[in-house]
JSON list of C-alpha atoms in Angstrom, two decimals:
[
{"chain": "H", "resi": 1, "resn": "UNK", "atom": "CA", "xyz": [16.83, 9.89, 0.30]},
{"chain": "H", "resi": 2, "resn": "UNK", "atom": "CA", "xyz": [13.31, 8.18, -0.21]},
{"chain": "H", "resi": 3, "resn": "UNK", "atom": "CA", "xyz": [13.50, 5.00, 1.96]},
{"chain": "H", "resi": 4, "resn": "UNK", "atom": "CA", "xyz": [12.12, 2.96, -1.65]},
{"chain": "H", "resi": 5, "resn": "UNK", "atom": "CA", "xyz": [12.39, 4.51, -4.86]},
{"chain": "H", "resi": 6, "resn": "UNK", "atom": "CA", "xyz": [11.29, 3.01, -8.11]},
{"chain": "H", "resi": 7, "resn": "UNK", "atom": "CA", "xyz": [12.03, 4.01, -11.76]},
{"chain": "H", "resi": 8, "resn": "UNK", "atom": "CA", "xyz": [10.46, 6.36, -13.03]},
{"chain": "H", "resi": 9, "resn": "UNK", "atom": "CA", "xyz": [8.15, 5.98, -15.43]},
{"chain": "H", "resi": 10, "resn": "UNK", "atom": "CA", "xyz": [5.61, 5.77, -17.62]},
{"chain": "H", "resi": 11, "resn": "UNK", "atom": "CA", "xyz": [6.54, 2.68, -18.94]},
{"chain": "H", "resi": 12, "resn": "UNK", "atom": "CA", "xyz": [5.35, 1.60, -22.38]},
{"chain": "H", "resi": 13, "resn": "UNK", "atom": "CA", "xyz": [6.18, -1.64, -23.81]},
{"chain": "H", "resi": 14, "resn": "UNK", "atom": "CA", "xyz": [4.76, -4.05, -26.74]},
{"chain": "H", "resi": 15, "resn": "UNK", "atom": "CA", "xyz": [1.53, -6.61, -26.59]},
{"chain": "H", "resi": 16, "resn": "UNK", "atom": "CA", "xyz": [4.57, -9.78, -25.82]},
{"chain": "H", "resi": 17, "resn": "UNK", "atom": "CA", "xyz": [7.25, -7.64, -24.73]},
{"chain": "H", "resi": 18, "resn": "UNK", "atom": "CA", "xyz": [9.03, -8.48, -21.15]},
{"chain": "H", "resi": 19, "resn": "UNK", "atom": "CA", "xyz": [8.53, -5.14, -18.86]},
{"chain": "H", "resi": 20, "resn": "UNK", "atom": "CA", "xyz": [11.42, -4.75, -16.37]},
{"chain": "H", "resi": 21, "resn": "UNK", "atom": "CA", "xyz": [10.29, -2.62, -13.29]},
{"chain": "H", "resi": 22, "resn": "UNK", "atom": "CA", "xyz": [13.40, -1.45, -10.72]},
{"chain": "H", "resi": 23, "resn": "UNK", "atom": "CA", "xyz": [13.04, -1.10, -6.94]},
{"chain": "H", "resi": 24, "resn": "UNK", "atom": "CA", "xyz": [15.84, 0.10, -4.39]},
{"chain": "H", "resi": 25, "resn": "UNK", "atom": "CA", "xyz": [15.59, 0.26, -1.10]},
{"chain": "H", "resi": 26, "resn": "UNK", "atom": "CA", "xyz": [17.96, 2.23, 2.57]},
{"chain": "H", "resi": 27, "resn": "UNK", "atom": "CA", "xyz": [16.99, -0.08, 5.12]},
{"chain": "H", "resi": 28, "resn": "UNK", "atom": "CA", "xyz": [19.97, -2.80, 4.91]},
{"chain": "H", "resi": 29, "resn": "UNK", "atom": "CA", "xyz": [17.91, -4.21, 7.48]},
{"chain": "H", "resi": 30, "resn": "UNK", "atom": "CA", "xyz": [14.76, -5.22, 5.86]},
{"chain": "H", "resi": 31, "resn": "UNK", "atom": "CA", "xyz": [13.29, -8.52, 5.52]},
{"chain": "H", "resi": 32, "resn": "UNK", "atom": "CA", "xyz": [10.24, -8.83, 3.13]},
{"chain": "H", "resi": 33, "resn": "UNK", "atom": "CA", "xyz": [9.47, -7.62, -0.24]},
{"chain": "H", "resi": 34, "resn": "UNK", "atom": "CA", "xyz": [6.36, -6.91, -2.06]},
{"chain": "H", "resi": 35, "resn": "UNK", "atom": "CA", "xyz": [5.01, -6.05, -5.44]},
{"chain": "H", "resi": 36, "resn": "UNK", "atom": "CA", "xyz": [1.62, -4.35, -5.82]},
{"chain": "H", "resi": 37, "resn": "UNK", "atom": "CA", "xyz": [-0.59, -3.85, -8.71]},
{"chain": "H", "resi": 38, "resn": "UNK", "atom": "CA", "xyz": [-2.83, -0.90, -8.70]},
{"chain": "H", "resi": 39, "resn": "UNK", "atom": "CA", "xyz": [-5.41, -0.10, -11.52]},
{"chain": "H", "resi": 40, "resn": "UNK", "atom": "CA", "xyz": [-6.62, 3.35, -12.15]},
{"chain": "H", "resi": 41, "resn": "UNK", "atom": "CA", "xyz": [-9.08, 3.60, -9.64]},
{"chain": "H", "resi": 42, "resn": "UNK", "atom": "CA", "xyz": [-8.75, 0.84, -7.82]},
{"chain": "H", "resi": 43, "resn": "UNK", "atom": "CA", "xyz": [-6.88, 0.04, -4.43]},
{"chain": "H", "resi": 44, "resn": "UNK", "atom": "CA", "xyz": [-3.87, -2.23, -4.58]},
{"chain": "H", "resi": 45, "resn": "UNK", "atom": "CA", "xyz": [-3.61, -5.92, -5.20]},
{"chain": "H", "resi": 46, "resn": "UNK", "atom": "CA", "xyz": [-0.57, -8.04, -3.96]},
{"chain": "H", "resi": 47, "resn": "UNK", "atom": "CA", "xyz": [1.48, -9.92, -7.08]},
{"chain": "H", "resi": 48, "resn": "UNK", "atom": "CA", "xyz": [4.21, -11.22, -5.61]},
{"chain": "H", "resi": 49, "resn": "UNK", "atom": "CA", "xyz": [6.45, -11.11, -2.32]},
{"chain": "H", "resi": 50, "resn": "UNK", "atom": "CA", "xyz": [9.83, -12.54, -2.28]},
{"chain": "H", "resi": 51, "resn": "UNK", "atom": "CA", "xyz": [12.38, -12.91, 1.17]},
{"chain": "H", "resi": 52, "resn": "UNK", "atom": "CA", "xyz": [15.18, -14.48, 0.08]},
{"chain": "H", "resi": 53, "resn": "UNK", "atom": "CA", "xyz": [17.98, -13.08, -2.34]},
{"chain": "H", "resi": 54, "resn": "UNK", "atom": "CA", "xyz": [17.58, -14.39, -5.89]},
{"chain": "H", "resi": 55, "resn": "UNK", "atom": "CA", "xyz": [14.28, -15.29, -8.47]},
{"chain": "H", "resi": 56, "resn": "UNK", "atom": "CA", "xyz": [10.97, -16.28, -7.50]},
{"chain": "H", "resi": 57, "resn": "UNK", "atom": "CA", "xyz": [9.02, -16.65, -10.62]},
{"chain": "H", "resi": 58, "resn": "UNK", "atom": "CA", "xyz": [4.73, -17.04, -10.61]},
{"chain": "H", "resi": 59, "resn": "UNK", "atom": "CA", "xyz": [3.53, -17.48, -13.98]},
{"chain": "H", "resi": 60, "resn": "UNK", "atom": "CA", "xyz": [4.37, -14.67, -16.34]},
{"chain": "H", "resi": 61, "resn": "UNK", "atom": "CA", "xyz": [5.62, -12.44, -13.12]},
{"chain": "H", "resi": 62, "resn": "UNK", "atom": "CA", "xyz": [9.17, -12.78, -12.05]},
{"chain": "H", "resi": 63, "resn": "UNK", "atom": "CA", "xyz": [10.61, -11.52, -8.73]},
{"chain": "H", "resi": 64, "resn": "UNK", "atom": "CA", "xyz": [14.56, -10.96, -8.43]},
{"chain": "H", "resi": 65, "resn": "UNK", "atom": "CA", "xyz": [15.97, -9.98, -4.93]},
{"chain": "H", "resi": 66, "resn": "UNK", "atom": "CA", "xyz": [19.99, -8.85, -4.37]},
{"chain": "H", "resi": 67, "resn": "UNK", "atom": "CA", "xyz": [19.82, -7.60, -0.80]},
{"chain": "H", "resi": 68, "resn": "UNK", "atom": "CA", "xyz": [23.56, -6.77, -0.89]},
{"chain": "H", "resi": 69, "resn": "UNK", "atom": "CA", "xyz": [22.52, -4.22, -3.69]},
{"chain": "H", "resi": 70, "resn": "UNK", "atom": "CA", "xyz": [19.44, -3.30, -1.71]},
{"chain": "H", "resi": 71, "resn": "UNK", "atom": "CA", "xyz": [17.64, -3.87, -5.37]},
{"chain": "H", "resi": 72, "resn": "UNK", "atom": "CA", "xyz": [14.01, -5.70, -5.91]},
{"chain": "H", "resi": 73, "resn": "UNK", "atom": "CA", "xyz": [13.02, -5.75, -9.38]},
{"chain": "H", "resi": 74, "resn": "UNK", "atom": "CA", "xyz": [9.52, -7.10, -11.32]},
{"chain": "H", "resi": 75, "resn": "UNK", "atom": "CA", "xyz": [9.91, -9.08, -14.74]},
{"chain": "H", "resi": 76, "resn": "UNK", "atom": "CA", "xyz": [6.54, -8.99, -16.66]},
{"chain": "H", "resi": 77, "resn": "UNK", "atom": "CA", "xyz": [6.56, -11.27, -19.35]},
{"chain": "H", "resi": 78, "resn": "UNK", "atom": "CA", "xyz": [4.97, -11.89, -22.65]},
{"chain": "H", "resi": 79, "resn": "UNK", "atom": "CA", "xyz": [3.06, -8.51, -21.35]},
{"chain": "H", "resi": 80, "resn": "UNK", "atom": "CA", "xyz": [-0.77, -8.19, -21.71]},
{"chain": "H", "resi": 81, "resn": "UNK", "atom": "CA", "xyz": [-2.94, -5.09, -22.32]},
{"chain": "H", "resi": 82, "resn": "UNK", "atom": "CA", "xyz": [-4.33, -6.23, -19.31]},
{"chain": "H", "resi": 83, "resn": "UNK", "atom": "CA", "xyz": [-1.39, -5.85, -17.58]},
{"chain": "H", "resi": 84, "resn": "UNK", "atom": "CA", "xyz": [-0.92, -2.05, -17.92]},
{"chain": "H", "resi": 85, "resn": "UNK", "atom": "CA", "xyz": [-1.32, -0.33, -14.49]},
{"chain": "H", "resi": 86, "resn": "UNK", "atom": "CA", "xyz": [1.13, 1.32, -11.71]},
{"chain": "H", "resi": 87, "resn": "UNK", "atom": "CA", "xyz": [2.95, -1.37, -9.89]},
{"chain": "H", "resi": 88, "resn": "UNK", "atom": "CA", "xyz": [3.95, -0.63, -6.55]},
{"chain": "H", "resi": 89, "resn": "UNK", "atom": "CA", "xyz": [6.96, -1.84, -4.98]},
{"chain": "H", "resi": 90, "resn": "UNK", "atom": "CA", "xyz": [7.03, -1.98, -0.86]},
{"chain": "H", "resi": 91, "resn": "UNK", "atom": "CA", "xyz": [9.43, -3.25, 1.67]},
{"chain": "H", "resi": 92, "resn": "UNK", "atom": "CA", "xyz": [9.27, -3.95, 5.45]},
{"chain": "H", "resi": 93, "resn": "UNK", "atom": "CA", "xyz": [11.54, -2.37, 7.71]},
{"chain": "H", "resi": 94, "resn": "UNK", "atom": "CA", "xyz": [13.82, -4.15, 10.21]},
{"chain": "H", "resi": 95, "resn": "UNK", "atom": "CA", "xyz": [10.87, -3.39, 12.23]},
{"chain": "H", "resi": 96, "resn": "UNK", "atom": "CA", "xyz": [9.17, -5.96, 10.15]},
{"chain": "H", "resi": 97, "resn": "UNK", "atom": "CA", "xyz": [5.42, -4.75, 10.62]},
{"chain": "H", "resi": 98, "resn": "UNK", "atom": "CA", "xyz": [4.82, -1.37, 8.68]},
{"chain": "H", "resi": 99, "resn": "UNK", "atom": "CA", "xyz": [5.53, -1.40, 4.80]},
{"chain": "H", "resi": 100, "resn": "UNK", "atom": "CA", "xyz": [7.04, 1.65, 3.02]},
{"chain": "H", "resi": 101, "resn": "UNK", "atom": "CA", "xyz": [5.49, 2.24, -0.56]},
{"chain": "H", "resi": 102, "resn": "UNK", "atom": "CA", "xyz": [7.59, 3.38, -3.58]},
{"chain": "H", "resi": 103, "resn": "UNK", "atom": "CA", "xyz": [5.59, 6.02, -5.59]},
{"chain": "H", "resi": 104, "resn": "UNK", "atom": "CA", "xyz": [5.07, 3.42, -8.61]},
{"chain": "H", "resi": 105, "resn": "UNK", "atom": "CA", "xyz": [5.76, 2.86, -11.73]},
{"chain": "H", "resi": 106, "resn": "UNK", "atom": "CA", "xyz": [3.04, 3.35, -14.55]},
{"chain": "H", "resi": 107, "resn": "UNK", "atom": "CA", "xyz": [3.26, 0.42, -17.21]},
{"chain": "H", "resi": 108, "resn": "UNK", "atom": "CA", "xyz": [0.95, 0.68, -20.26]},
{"chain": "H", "resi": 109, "resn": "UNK", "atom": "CA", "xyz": [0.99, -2.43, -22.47]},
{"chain": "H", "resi": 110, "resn": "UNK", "atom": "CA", "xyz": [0.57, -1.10, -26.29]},
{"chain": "H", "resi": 111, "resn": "UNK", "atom": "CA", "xyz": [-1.44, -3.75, -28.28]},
{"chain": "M", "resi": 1, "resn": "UNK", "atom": "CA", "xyz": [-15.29, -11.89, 6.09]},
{"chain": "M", "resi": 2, "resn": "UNK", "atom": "CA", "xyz": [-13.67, -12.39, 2.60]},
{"chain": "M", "resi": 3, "resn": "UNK", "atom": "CA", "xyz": [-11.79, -9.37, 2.02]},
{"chain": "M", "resi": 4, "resn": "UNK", "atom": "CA", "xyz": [-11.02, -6.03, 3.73]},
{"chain": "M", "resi": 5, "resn": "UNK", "atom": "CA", "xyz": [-14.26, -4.22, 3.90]},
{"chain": "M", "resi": 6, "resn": "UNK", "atom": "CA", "xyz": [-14.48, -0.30, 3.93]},
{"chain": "M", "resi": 7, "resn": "UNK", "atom": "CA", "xyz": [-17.21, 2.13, 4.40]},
{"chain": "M", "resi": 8, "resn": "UNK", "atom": "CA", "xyz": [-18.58, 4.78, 3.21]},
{"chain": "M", "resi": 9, "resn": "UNK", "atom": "CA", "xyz": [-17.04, 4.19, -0.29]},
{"chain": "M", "resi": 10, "resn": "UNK", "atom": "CA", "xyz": [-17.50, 8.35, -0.71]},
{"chain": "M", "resi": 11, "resn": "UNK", "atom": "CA", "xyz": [-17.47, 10.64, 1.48]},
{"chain": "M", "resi": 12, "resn": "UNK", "atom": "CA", "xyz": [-18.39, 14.43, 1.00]},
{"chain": "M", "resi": 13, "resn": "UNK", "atom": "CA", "xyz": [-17.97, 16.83, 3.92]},
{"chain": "M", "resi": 14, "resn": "UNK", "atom": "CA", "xyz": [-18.00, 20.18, 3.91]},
{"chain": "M", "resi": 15, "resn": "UNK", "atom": "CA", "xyz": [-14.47, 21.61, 5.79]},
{"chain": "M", "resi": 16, "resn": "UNK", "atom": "CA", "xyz": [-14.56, 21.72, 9.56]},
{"chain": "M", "resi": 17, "resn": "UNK", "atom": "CA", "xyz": [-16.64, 19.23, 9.94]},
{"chain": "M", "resi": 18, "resn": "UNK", "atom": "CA", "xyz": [-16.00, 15.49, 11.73]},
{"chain": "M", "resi": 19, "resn": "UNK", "atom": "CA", "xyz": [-16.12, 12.11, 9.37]},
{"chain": "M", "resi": 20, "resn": "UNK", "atom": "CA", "xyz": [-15.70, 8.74, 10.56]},
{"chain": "M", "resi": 21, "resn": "UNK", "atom": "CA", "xyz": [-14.05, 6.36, 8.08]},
{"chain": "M", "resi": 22, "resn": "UNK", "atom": "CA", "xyz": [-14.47, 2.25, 8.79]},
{"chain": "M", "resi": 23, "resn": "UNK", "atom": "CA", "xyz": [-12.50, -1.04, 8.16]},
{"chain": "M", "resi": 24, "resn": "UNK", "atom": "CA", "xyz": [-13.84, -4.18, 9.24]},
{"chain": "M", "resi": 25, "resn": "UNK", "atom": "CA", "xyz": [-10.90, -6.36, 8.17]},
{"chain": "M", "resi": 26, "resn": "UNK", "atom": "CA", "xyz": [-10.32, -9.76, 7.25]},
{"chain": "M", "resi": 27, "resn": "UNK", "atom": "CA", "xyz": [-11.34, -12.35, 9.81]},
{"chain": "M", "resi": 28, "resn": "UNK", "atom": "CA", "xyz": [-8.29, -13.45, 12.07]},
{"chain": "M", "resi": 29, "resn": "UNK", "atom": "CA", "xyz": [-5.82, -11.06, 10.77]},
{"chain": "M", "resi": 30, "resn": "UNK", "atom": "CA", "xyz": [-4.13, -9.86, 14.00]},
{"chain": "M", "resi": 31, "resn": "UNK", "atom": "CA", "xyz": [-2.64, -6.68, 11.87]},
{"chain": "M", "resi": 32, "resn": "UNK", "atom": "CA", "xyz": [-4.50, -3.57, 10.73]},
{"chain": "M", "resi": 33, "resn": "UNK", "atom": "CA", "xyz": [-2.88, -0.64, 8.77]},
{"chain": "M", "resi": 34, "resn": "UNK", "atom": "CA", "xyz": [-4.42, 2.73, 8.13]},
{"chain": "M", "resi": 35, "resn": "UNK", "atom": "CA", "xyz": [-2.88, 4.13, 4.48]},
{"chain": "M", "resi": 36, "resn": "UNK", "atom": "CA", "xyz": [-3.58, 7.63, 2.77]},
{"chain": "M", "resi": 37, "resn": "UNK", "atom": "CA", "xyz": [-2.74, 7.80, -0.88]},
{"chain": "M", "resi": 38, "resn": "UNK", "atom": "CA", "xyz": [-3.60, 11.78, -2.52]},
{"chain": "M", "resi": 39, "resn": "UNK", "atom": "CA", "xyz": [-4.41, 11.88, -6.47]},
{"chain": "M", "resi": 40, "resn": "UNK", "atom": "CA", "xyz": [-1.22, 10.95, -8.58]},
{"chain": "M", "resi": 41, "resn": "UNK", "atom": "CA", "xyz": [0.63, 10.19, -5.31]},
{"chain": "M", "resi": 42, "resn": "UNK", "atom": "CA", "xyz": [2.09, 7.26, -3.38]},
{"chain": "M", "resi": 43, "resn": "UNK", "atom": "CA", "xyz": [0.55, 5.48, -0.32]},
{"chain": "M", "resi": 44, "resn": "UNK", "atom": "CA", "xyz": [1.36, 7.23, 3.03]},
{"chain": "M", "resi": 45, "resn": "UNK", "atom": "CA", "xyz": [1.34, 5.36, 6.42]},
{"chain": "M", "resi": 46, "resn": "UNK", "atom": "CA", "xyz": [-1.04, 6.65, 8.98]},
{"chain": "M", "resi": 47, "resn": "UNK", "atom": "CA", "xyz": [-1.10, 4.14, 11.64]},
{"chain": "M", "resi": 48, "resn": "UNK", "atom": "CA", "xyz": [-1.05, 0.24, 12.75]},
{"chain": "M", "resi": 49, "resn": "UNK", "atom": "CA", "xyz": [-3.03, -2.17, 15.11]},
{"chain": "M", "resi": 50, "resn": "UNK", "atom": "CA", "xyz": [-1.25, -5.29, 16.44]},
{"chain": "M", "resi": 51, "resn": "UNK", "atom": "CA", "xyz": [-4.98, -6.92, 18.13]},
{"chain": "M", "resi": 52, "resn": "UNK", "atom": "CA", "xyz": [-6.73, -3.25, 19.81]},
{"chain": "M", "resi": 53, "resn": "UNK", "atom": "CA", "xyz": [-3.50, -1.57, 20.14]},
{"chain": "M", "resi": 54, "resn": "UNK", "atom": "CA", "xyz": [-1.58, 0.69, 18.19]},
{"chain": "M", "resi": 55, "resn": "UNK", "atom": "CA", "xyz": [2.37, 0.93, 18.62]},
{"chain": "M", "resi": 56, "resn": "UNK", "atom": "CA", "xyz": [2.89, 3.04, 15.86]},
{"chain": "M", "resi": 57, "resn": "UNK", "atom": "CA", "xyz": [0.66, 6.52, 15.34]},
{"chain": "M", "resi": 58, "resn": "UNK", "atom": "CA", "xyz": [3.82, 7.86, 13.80]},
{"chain": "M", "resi": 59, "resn": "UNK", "atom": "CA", "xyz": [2.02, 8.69, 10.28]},
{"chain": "M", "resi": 60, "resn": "UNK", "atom": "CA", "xyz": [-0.94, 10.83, 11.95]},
{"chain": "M", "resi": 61, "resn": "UNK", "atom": "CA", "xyz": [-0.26, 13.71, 10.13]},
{"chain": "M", "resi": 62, "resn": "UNK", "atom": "CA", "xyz": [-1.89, 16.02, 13.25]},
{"chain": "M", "resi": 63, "resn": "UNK", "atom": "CA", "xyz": [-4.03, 15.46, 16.61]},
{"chain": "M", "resi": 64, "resn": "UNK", "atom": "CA", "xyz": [-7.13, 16.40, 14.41]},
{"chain": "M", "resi": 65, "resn": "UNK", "atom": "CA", "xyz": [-6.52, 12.56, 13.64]},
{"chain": "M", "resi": 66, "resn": "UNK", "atom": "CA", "xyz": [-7.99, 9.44, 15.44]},
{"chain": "M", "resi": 67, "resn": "UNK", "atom": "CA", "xyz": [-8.18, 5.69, 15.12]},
{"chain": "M", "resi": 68, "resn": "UNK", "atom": "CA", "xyz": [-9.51, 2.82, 17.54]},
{"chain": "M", "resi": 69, "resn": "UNK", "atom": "CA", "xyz": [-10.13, -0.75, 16.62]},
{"chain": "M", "resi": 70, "resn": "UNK", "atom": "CA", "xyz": [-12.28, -2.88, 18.94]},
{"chain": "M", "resi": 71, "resn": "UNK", "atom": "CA", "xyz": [-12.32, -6.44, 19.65]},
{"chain": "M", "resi": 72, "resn": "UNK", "atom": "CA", "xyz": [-9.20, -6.69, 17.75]},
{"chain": "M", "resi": 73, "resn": "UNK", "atom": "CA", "xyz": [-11.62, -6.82, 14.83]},
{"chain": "M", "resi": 74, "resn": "UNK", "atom": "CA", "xyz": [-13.59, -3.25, 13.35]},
{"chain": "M", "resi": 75, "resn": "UNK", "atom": "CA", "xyz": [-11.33, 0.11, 13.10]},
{"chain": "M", "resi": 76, "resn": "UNK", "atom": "CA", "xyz": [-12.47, 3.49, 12.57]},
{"chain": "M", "resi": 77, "resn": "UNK", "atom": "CA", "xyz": [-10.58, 6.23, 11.91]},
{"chain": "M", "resi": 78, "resn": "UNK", "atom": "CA", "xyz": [-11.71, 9.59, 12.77]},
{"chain": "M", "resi": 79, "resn": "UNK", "atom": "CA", "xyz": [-10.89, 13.50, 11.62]},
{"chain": "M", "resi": 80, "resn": "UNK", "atom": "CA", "xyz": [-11.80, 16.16, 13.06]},
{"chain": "M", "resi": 81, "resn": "UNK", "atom": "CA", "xyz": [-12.22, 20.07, 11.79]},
{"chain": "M", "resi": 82, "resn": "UNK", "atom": "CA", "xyz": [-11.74, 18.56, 7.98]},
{"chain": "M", "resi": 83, "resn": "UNK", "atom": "CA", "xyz": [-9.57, 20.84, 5.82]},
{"chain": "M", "resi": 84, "resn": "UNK", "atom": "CA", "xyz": [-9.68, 21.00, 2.16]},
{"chain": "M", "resi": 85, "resn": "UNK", "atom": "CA", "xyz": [-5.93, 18.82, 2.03]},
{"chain": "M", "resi": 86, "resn": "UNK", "atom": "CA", "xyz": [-7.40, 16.02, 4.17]},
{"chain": "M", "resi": 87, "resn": "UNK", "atom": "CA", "xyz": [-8.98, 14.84, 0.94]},
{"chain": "M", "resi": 88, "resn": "UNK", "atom": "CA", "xyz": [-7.55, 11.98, -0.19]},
{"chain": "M", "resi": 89, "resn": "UNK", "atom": "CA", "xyz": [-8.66, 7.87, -0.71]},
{"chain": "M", "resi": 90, "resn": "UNK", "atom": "CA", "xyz": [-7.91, 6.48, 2.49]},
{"chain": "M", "resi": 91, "resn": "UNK", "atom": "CA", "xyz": [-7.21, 2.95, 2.55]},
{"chain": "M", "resi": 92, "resn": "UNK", "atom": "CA", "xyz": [-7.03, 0.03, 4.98]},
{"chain": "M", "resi": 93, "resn": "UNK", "atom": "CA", "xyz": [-5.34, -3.07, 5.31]},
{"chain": "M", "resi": 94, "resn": "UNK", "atom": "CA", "xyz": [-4.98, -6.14, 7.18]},
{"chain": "M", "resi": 95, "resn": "UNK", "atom": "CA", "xyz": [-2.70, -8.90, 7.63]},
{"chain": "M", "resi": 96, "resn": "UNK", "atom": "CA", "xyz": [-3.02, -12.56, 9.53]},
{"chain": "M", "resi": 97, "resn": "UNK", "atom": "CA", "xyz": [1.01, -11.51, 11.14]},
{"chain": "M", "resi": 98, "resn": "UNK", "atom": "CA", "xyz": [2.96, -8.67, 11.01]},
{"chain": "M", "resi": 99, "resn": "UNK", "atom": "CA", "xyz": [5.95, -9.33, 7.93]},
{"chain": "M", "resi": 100, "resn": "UNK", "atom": "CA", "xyz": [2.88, -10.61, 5.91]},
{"chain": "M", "resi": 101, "resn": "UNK", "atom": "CA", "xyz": [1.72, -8.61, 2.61]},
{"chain": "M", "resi": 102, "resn": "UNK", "atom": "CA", "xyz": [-1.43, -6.59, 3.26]},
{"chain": "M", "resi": 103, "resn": "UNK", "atom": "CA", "xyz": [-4.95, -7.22, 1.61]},
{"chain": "M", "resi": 104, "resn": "UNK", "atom": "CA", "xyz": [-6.26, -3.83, 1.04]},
{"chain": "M", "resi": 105, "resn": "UNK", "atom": "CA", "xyz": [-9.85, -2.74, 1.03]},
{"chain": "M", "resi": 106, "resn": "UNK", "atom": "CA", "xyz": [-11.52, -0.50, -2.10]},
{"chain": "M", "resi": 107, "resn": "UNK", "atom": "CA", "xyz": [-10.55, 2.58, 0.33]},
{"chain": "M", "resi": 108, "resn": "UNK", "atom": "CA", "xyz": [-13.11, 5.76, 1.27]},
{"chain": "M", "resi": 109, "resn": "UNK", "atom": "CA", "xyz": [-12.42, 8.76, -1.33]},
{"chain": "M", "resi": 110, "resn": "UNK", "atom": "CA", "xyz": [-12.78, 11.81, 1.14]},
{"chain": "M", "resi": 111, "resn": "UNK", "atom": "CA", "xyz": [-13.98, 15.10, -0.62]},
{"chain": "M", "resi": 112, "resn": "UNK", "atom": "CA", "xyz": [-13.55, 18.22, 1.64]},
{"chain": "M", "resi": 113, "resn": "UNK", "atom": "CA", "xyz": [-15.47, 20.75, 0.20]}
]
């Protein structure tokens, strides 16, 4: 078992659509939460981190946590072209230093 | 400085030989990750700095790989005897405290040829 795994994707959703992007993670132990952006091409940028269990919302991005479930998900609202790119999910260990990457999920926004 | 800085941008060796890859990282973050990510796949650990030390080489995929950061600041990473599946975009990262998200750099591309 990967220690994060994300849906698979592509993902292709509508110019105002909501995107929903899934994250689960083995380490019952881990602490912080992280969702990356990553155009083609480009190294990747930090969106959003979360630490506690429920919604943690910054602007059209949305950030749900249910440790219990070991689940991390990314809401992308009222999606932009703009926003199409592979979005990254990562988690710390109980460690707490070293982040494991998911492989990423590929979201193109159709105008 | 004002973001993680990387150098060379491109690298083109032929195989065998040695390359030297550099991060100078953000200023004050205490945290330093090494990161390989190969085309169409995810990002693998290599190795982190807490200051000029490094508890955790577990991601060095053989001894043909190197890293040293000095004055808890610059890092270089260094492979030796390049083979043809050591090319990759190798990226690095920094953080003010471990737990924090990283800032990445715009990564070396390594071509071994």
């Amino acid at each position: 078992q990967k220690e994060v795994e994300q849906n698979s994707g592509p993902l292709s959703v509508p110019e105002g659509a909501i995107a929903s992007l899934n994250c689960t993670y083995s380490d019952r132990g881990s602490q912080s939460f992280f969702w990356y952006r990553q155009y083609s091409g480009k190294s990747p940028e930090l969106i959003m981190f979360i630490y506690s269990n429920g919604d943690k919302e910054d602007g059209r991005f949305t950030a749900q946590l249910n440790k219990a479930s070991q689940y991390v998900s990314l809401l992308i609202r009222d999606s932009q072209p703009s926003d199409s790119a592979t979005y990254l999910c990562a988690v710390s260990g109980s460690n707490d230093y070293k982040l494991s990457f998911g492989a990423g999920t590929t979201v193109t926004v159709r105008a | 400085g004002a973001g993680v800085s990387q150098s060379p941008s491109n690298k083109v060796t032929e195989k065998g030989k040695d390359v030297e890859l550099r991060c100078d990282p953000i200023s004050g973050h205490t945290a330093l990750y090494w990161y390989r990510q190969s085309l169409g796949q995810g990002l693998e650990f290599l190795i982190y700095f807490q200051g000029n030390s490094a508890p955790d080489k577990s991601g060095l995929p053989s001894d043909r790989f190197s890293a040293e950061r000095t004055g808890g600041s610059v890092s270089t990473l260094t492979i030796q005897r390049t083979q043809q599946e050591d090319s990759a975009v190798y990226l690095c990262a920094s953080s003010f405290r471990q737990g924090d998200g990283y800032t990445f750099g715009s990564g070396t591309r390594l071509t071994v040829v």
